[in-house]
CSV table of C-alpha atoms in Angstrom, one decimal:
chain,number,residue,atom,x,y,z
A,15,UNK,CA,-7.2,-19.3,-14.5
A,16,UNK,CA,-10.7,-16.9,-13.4
A,17,UNK,CA,-10.5,-15.9,-9.9
A,18,UNK,CA,-10.7,-12.5,-11.2
A,19,UNK,CA,-12.8,-13.0,-14.5
A,20,UNK,CA,-15.2,-10.1,-15.1
A,21,UNK,CA,-13.2,-7.5,-13.0
A,22,UNK,CA,-11.9,-4.2,-13.9
A,23,UNK,CA,-8.5,-3.6,-12.1
A,24,UNK,CA,-6.8,0.1,-11.9
A,25,UNK,CA,-2.5,-1.1,-10.3
A,26,UNK,CA,-0.8,2.0,-9.8
A,27,UNK,CA,3.2,2.6,-10.2
A,28,UNK,CA,2.5,-0.6,-12.3
A,29,UNK,CA,5.7,0.1,-14.9
A,30,UNK,CA,7.9,-2.0,-12.9
A,31,UNK,CA,8.8,-4.4,-9.9
A,32,UNK,CA,5.7,-4.8,-7.6
A,33,UNK,CA,3.4,-2.7,-9.4
A,34,UNK,CA,4.6,-4.5,-12.8
A,35,UNK,CA,3.8,-8.1,-11.0
A,36,UNK,CA,0.5,-7.1,-9.3
A,37,UNK,CA,-0.7,-6.4,-12.8
A,38,UNK,CA,0.4,-9.2,-14.7
A,39,UNK,CA,-0.8,-11.8,-12.1
A,40,UNK,CA,-4.4,-9.5,-12.4
A,41,UNK,CA,-4.4,-10.2,-16.0
A,42,UNK,CA,-3.6,-13.2,-15.7
A,43,UNK,CA,-6.5,-14.4,-13.4
A,44,UNK,CA,-8.8,-12.6,-15.9
A,45,UNK,CA,-8.9,-9.1,-14.7
A,46,UNK,CA,-8.7,-6.5,-17.5
A,47,UNK,CA,-6.3,-3.6,-16.2
A,48,UNK,CA,-5.3,-0.2,-16.0
A,49,UNK,CA,-1.7,-0.1,-15.7
A,50,UNK,CA,-0.7,3.4,-14.3
A,51,UNK,CA,2.5,4.7,-14.0
A,52,UNK,CA,4.2,8.2,-14.0
A,53,UNK,CA,7.2,7.0,-15.2
A,54,UNK,CA,9.9,8.8,-12.9
A,55,UNK,CA,13.0,7.8,-11.3
A,56,UNK,CA,13.7,6.2,-7.9
A,57,UNK,CA,13.3,9.8,-6.5
A,58,UNK,CA,10.2,10.8,-8.1
A,59,UNK,CA,12.2,12.7,-10.9
A,60,UNK,CA,12.2,12.7,-14.9
A,61,UNK,CA,8.5,11.5,-15.9
A,62,UNK,CA,8.6,8.8,-18.6
A,63,UNK,CA,5.0,7.3,-20.2
A,64,UNK,CA,6.3,4.2,-21.8
A,65,UNK,CA,6.5,2.8,-18.5
A,66,UNK,CA,3.1,1.6,-18.4
A,67,UNK,CA,2.7,0.8,-22.0
A,68,UNK,CA,5.5,-1.7,-22.0
A,69,UNK,CA,2.9,-3.5,-19.5
A,70,UNK,CA,0.6,-3.3,-21.4
A,71,UNK,CA,1.5,-4.7,-24.2
A,72,UNK,CA,3.1,-7.9,-22.7
A,73,UNK,CA,-0.6,-8.3,-21.3
A,74,UNK,CA,-2.3,-7.7,-24.8
A,75,UNK,CA,0.7,-10.3,-26.3
A,76,UNK,CA,-0.4,-12.5,-23.4
A,77,UNK,CA,-4.1,-12.5,-24.4
A,78,UNK,CA,-5.5,-10.1,-22.0
A,79,UNK,CA,-7.2,-6.4,-21.9
A,80,UNK,CA,-5.4,-3.5,-20.4
A,81,UNK,CA,-4.8,-0.3,-21.0
A,82,UNK,CA,-1.6,2.4,-19.9
A,83,UNK,CA,-2.3,5.0,-18.1
A,84,UNK,CA,0.3,8.2,-17.0
A,85,UNK,CA,-1.6,10.4,-14.0
A,86,UNK,CA,0.5,11.4,-11.3
A,87,UNK,CA,-1.5,10.0,-8.9
A,88,UNK,CA,-1.1,12.3,-5.8
A,89,UNK,CA,-2.7,14.7,-8.4
A,90,UNK,CA,-6.2,15.3,-7.8
A,91,UNK,CA,-7.3,15.7,-11.3
A,92,UNK,CA,-4.4,12.9,-12.0
A,93,UNK,CA,-6.4,10.6,-9.7
A,94,UNK,CA,-9.9,11.1,-10.9
A,95,UNK,CA,-8.6,11.0,-14.8
A,96,UNK,CA,-7.2,7.5,-13.2
A,97,UNK,CA,-10.6,6.4,-12.3
A,98,UNK,CA,-12.4,7.4,-15.5
A,99,UNK,CA,-9.8,5.6,-17.7
A,100,UNK,CA,-10.8,2.3,-16.1
A,101,UNK,CA,-14.8,3.4,-16.6
A,102,UNK,CA,-14.4,4.3,-19.5
A,103,UNK,CA,-12.4,1.9,-21.5
A,104,UNK,CA,-13.8,-1.3,-19.3
A,105,UNK,CA,-17.4,0.1,-18.1
A,106,UNK,CA,-16.7,-0.5,-14.4
A,107,UNK,CA,-14.4,-0.3,-11.3
A,108,UNK,CA,-14.1,-3.3,-9.1
A,109,UNK,CA,-10.2,-3.4,-7.7
A,110,UNK,CA,-7.8,-0.3,-6.9
A,111,UNK,CA,-4.1,-1.8,-5.7
A,112,UNK,CA,-2.4,1.4,-4.5
A,113,UNK,CA,1.4,0.7,-5.0
A,114,UNK,CA,3.1,4.0,-6.8
A,115,UNK,CA,5.8,5.6,-4.7
A,116,UNK,CA,9.1,7.0,-4.9
A,117,UNK,CA,12.4,7.5,-2.4
A,118,UNK,CA,14.3,10.8,-0.7
A,119,UNK,CA,16.1,8.7,2.1
A,120,UNK,CA,18.1,10.6,4.4
A,121,UNK,CA,18.9,11.2,7.8
A,122,UNK,CA,16.1,13.2,10.0
A,123,UNK,CA,18.7,15.8,11.1
A,124,UNK,CA,19.7,16.8,7.3
A,125,UNK,CA,16.1,16.1,5.5
A,126,UNK,CA,15.2,18.9,3.4
A,127,UNK,CA,11.7,20.4,3.6
A,128,UNK,CA,10.8,19.7,-0.2
A,129,UNK,CA,12.5,16.1,0.4
A,130,UNK,CA,10.0,15.4,3.1
A,131,UNK,CA,7.1,17.1,1.6
A,132,UNK,CA,7.8,15.4,-1.8
A,133,UNK,CA,7.8,11.7,-0.1
A,134,UNK,CA,4.5,11.7,1.9
A,135,UNK,CA,2.6,13.4,-1.1
A,136,UNK,CA,3.9,10.5,-3.3
A,137,UNK,CA,2.7,7.4,-0.6
A,138,UNK,CA,0.6,9.0,1.4
A,139,UNK,CA,-1.6,11.7,-0.9
A,140,UNK,CA,-1.0,9.1,-3.7
A,141,UNK,CA,-3.0,6.8,-1.9
A,142,UNK,CA,-5.8,8.9,-0.6
A,143,UNK,CA,-6.7,10.5,-3.7
A,144,UNK,CA,-6.9,7.5,-6.4
A,145,UNK,CA,-9.5,6.0,-3.2
A,146,UNK,CA,-11.6,8.6,-2.8
A,147,UNK,CA,-12.5,9.0,-6.2
A,148,UNK,CA,-13.2,5.8,-6.9
A,149,UNK,CA,-15.4,5.5,-3.5
A,150,UNK,CA,-17.4,8.5,-5.0
A,151,UNK,CA,-17.5,6.2,-7.9
A,152,UNK,CA,-18.3,2.8,-5.6
A,153,UNK,CA,-20.6,5.2,-3.8
A,154,UNK,CA,-22.7,6.9,-6.4
A,155,UNK,CA,-23.3,3.2,-7.6
A,156,UNK,CA,-24.2,2.1,-4.1
A,157,UNK,CA,-27.0,4.9,-4.0
A,158,UNK,CA,-28.1,3.9,-7.4
A,159,UNK,CA,-29.0,0.4,-6.5
A,160,UNK,CA,-26.0,-1.4,-8.1
A,161,UNK,CA,-24.6,-2.4,-4.8
A,162,UNK,CA,-20.3,-2.8,-5.9
A,163,UNK,CA,-18.2,-5.7,-4.4
A,164,UNK,CA,-15.0,-3.5,-4.8
A,165,UNK,CA,-11.8,-3.6,-3.4
A,166,UNK,CA,-8.8,-1.6,-2.5
A,167,UNK,CA,-5.4,-2.8,-1.6
A,168,UNK,CA,-3.2,-0.3,-0.1
A,169,UNK,CA,0.9,-0.8,0.2
A,170,UNK,CA,2.6,0.2,3.5
A,171,UNK,CA,6.0,-1.8,4.8
A,172,UNK,CA,8.3,-2.8,7.2
A,173,UNK,CA,9.0,0.7,7.6
A,174,UNK,CA,5.8,2.1,8.0
A,175,UNK,CA,5.5,-1.2,10.7
A,176,UNK,CA,8.2,-1.0,12.9
A,177,UNK,CA,10.6,2.6,10.7
A,178,UNK,CA,13.5,2.3,9.7
A,179,UNK,CA,16.6,4.7,10.2
A,180,UNK,CA,17.8,7.2,6.9
A,181,UNK,CA,13.8,6.8,6.1
A,182,UNK,CA,11.8,9.4,8.4
A,183,UNK,CA,10.3,10.5,5.6
A,184,UNK,CA,8.9,7.2,4.0
A,185,UNK,CA,8.0,5.7,7.3
A,186,UNK,CA,5.7,8.2,8.2
A,187,UNK,CA,3.8,8.2,5.4
A,188,UNK,CA,3.8,4.3,5.2
A,189,UNK,CA,2.7,4.4,8.8
A,190,UNK,CA,-0.2,7.0,7.5
A,191,UNK,CA,-1.2,4.4,5.1
A,192,UNK,CA,-1.7,1.6,7.6
A,193,UNK,CA,-4.4,4.0,9.8
A,194,UNK,CA,-5.9,5.4,6.2
A,195,UNK,CA,-6.5,1.8,5.3
A,196,UNK,CA,-7.9,1.3,8.6
A,197,UNK,CA,-10.6,4.0,8.7
A,198,UNK,CA,-11.0,3.6,5.2
A,199,UNK,CA,-12.3,-0.2,5.8
A,200,UNK,CA,-14.9,1.2,8.3
A,201,UNK,CA,-16.6,4.3,6.3
A,202,UNK,CA,-16.3,2.2,2.9
A,203,UNK,CA,-18.0,-1.2,3.9
A,204,UNK,CA,-21.9,0.4,3.8
A,205,UNK,CA,-20.8,0.7,0.2
A,206,UNK,CA,-19.9,-3.0,-0.4
A,207,UNK,CA,-15.8,-2.2,-0.5
A,208,UNK,CA,-13.3,-3.8,1.5
A,209,UNK,CA,-9.7,-1.9,2.3
A,210,UNK,CA,-7.3,-3.8,3.4
A,211,UNK,CA,-3.3,-3.2,3.2
A,212,UNK,CA,0.4,-5.3,2.6
A,213,UNK,CA,3.5,-4.9,3.7
A,214,UNK,CA,5.7,-6.3,1.2
A,215,UNK,CA,9.7,-7.6,1.2
A,216,UNK,CA,10.7,-7.7,-2.1
A,217,UNK,CA,13.9,-6.6,-4.6
A,218,UNK,CA,13.1,-3.7,-6.2
A,219,UNK,CA,14.4,-0.6,-7.5
A,220,UNK,CA,13.4,0.6,-3.8
A,221,UNK,CA,14.7,-1.4,-1.6
A,222,UNK,CA,18.0,-3.1,-3.4
A,223,UNK,CA,20.0,-0.3,-2.2
A,224,UNK,CA,18.6,-0.6,0.8
A,225,UNK,CA,18.8,-4.2,1.2
A,226,UNK,CA,21.7,-5.2,-1.1
A,227,UNK,CA,23.2,-8.6,0.3
A,228,UNK,CA,19.1,-10.1,1.1
A,229,UNK,CA,17.8,-8.8,-2.1
A,230,UNK,CA,20.5,-10.7,-3.9
A,231,UNK,CA,18.8,-12.9,-6.5
A,232,UNK,CA,19.9,-16.7,-5.8
A,233,UNK,CA,21.0,-19.7,-8.1
A,234,UNK,CA,18.9,-20.7,-11.3
A,235,UNK,CA,17.7,-23.4,-9.4
A,236,UNK,CA,16.4,-22.0,-6.0
A,237,UNK,CA,13.6,-20.1,-4.9
A,238,UNK,CA,13.8,-16.7,-5.3
A,239,UNK,CA,12.1,-15.2,-2.2
A,240,UNK,CA,12.5,-11.6,-3.1
A,241,UNK,CA,11.0,-11.5,-6.5
A,242,UNK,CA,8.1,-9.4,-6.4
A,243,UNK,CA,6.3,-12.0,-8.2
A,244,UNK,CA,6.1,-13.4,-4.4
A,245,UNK,CA,3.7,-10.6,-3.3
A,246,UNK,CA,0.6,-10.9,-6.2
A,247,UNK,CA,-1.0,-13.9,-5.4
A,248,UNK,CA,-2.3,-12.5,-2.3
A,249,UNK,CA,-3.1,-9.0,-3.5
A,250,UNK,CA,-4.9,-10.6,-7.0
A,251,UNK,CA,-6.7,-12.9,-4.2
A,252,UNK,CA,-7.6,-9.7,-1.8
A,253,UNK,CA,-9.3,-8.3,-5.1
A,254,UNK,CA,-11.1,-11.3,-5.8
A,255,UNK,CA,-15.0,-12.0,-4.6
A,256,UNK,CA,-13.5,-14.7,-2.4
A,257,UNK,CA,-12.1,-11.9,-0.5
A,258,UNK,CA,-15.2,-10.0,0.9
A,259,UNK,CA,-15.0,-11.2,3.8
A,260,UNK,CA,-11.9,-9.7,4.4
A,261,UNK,CA,-11.3,-6.3,5.7
A,262,UNK,CA,-9.1,-4.1,7.8
A,263,UNK,CA,-6.3,-6.2,7.7
A,264,UNK,CA,-2.7,-5.9,7.0
A,265,UNK,CA,-0.7,-8.9,6.0
A,266,UNK,CA,3.2,-9.0,5.9
A,267,UNK,CA,4.3,-10.8,2.7
A,268,UNK,CA,7.8,-12.1,2.3
A,269,UNK,CA,8.5,-15.2,0.0
A,270,UNK,CA,6.4,-17.5,0.7
A,271,UNK,CA,5.6,-16.4,4.0
A,272,UNK,CA,2.3,-14.2,5.0
A,273,UNK,CA,1.8,-13.1,8.0
A,274,UNK,CA,-1.2,-11.2,9.3
A,275,UNK,CA,0.6,-8.3,11.0
A,276,UNK,CA,-2.3,-7.1,14.6
A,277,UNK,CA,-0.9,-3.5,14.6
A,278,UNK,CA,-1.9,-1.2,17.7
A,279,UNK,CA,-3.3,-2.9,20.1
A,280,UNK,CA,-3.7,-1.4,24.5
A,281,UNK,CA,-1.1,-3.6,26.5
A,282,UNK,CA,-0.5,-3.6,30.7
A,283,UNK,CA,-1.9,-0.5,32.3
A,284,UNK,CA,-2.3,0.9,35.7
A,285,UNK,CA,-5.6,3.1,36.4
A,286,UNK,CA,-4.8,5.3,39.7
A,287,UNK,CA,-8.3,6.7,39.5
A,288,UNK,CA,-7.0,10.4,40.2
A,289,UNK,CA,-4.3,12.8,38.3
A,290,UNK,CA,-0.6,11.3,38.5
A,291,UNK,CA,1.4,13.0,40.2
A,292,UNK,CA,4.7,12.7,38.1
A,293,UNK,CA,6.5,12.2,41.6
A,294,UNK,CA,4.5,8.5,41.2
A,295,UNK,CA,5.7,7.5,37.8
A,296,UNK,CA,9.1,6.9,38.6
A,297,UNK,CA,7.8,3.4,39.6
A,298,UNK,CA,4.7,2.9,37.5
A,299,UNK,CA,6.0,3.7,33.9
A,300,UNK,CA,8.8,1.3,34.7
A,301,UNK,CA,6.7,-1.8,35.9
A,302,UNK,CA,4.0,-1.5,32.8
A,303,UNK,CA,7.0,-1.6,30.5
A,304,UNK,CA,8.2,-4.7,32.4
A,305,UNK,CA,4.9,-6.1,31.9
A,306,UNK,CA,4.2,-4.9,28.2
A,307,UNK,CA,5.5,-7.1,25.2
A,308,UNK,CA,9.5,-5.7,23.9
A,309,UNK,CA,9.5,-2.8,21.0
A,310,UNK,CA,10.9,-4.3,17.6
A,311,UNK,CA,13.7,-2.8,16.3
A,312,UNK,CA,13.7,-0.1,14.0
A,313,UNK,CA,15.2,-1.5,10.5
A,314,UNK,CA,19.1,-0.2,10.8
A,315,UNK,CA,19.0,0.6,14.3
A,316,UNK,CA,22.8,-0.5,16.0
């Protein structure tokens, strides 16, 4: 398979789950891969650098090219080191897949400041910092007359699209990633860079506790709709040269199903042509809501 032959891809959080599946899929498609993983537990504690190296060993054993990187992607210098690893090891960078993250789930009424900060940091800043250093490289390449054909694939979730009870910090960070991706797509286009986002549904460490029944593996001969490997084909394609005209879009991916998510769009409106009086809005707002599409329920809401 040569869809990504000659390309160099960074995948963050690639020691397990979705990131590991993406790294292996890029390698199988011919890309050289920087396998990044800080190696933390599900709550972001106890770093262990062995996870990334295990995936590298698997790729190399299969005849591919890969190097490990254990940087904290939400650390400014760590993100710079990550991009530098790709350039030092392989001489270029073509694809950045932002995937790393962890959870600190709690209802908002009891969520601590530290739990909020930690989750927003790893997901939102952990997307921005690698993107910022990657685009600095691509911008320099473009200005030097070597226009990139580069890709960024960011990872949001259904929680970012629709919300999830008990995951206010995670939902907010993942929603932020969606808008960050749209802005980046508009700003990076001049440098030959596309930016898209995915909202995957798959069985990983982060989902198995929340959706235990849904995420259970099927029988031996049945299609495993929740396998992380189902998400990776779209990620690899978005990272390829074939996807040059796709940017600023969001895709839900679950099993064999790919859905384009339209995002926030203006619905019904009423323009008085002057300032409203609050007393008038008791009929106006219900009328607008009656003409609008119903809101999708928040995950976990009764």
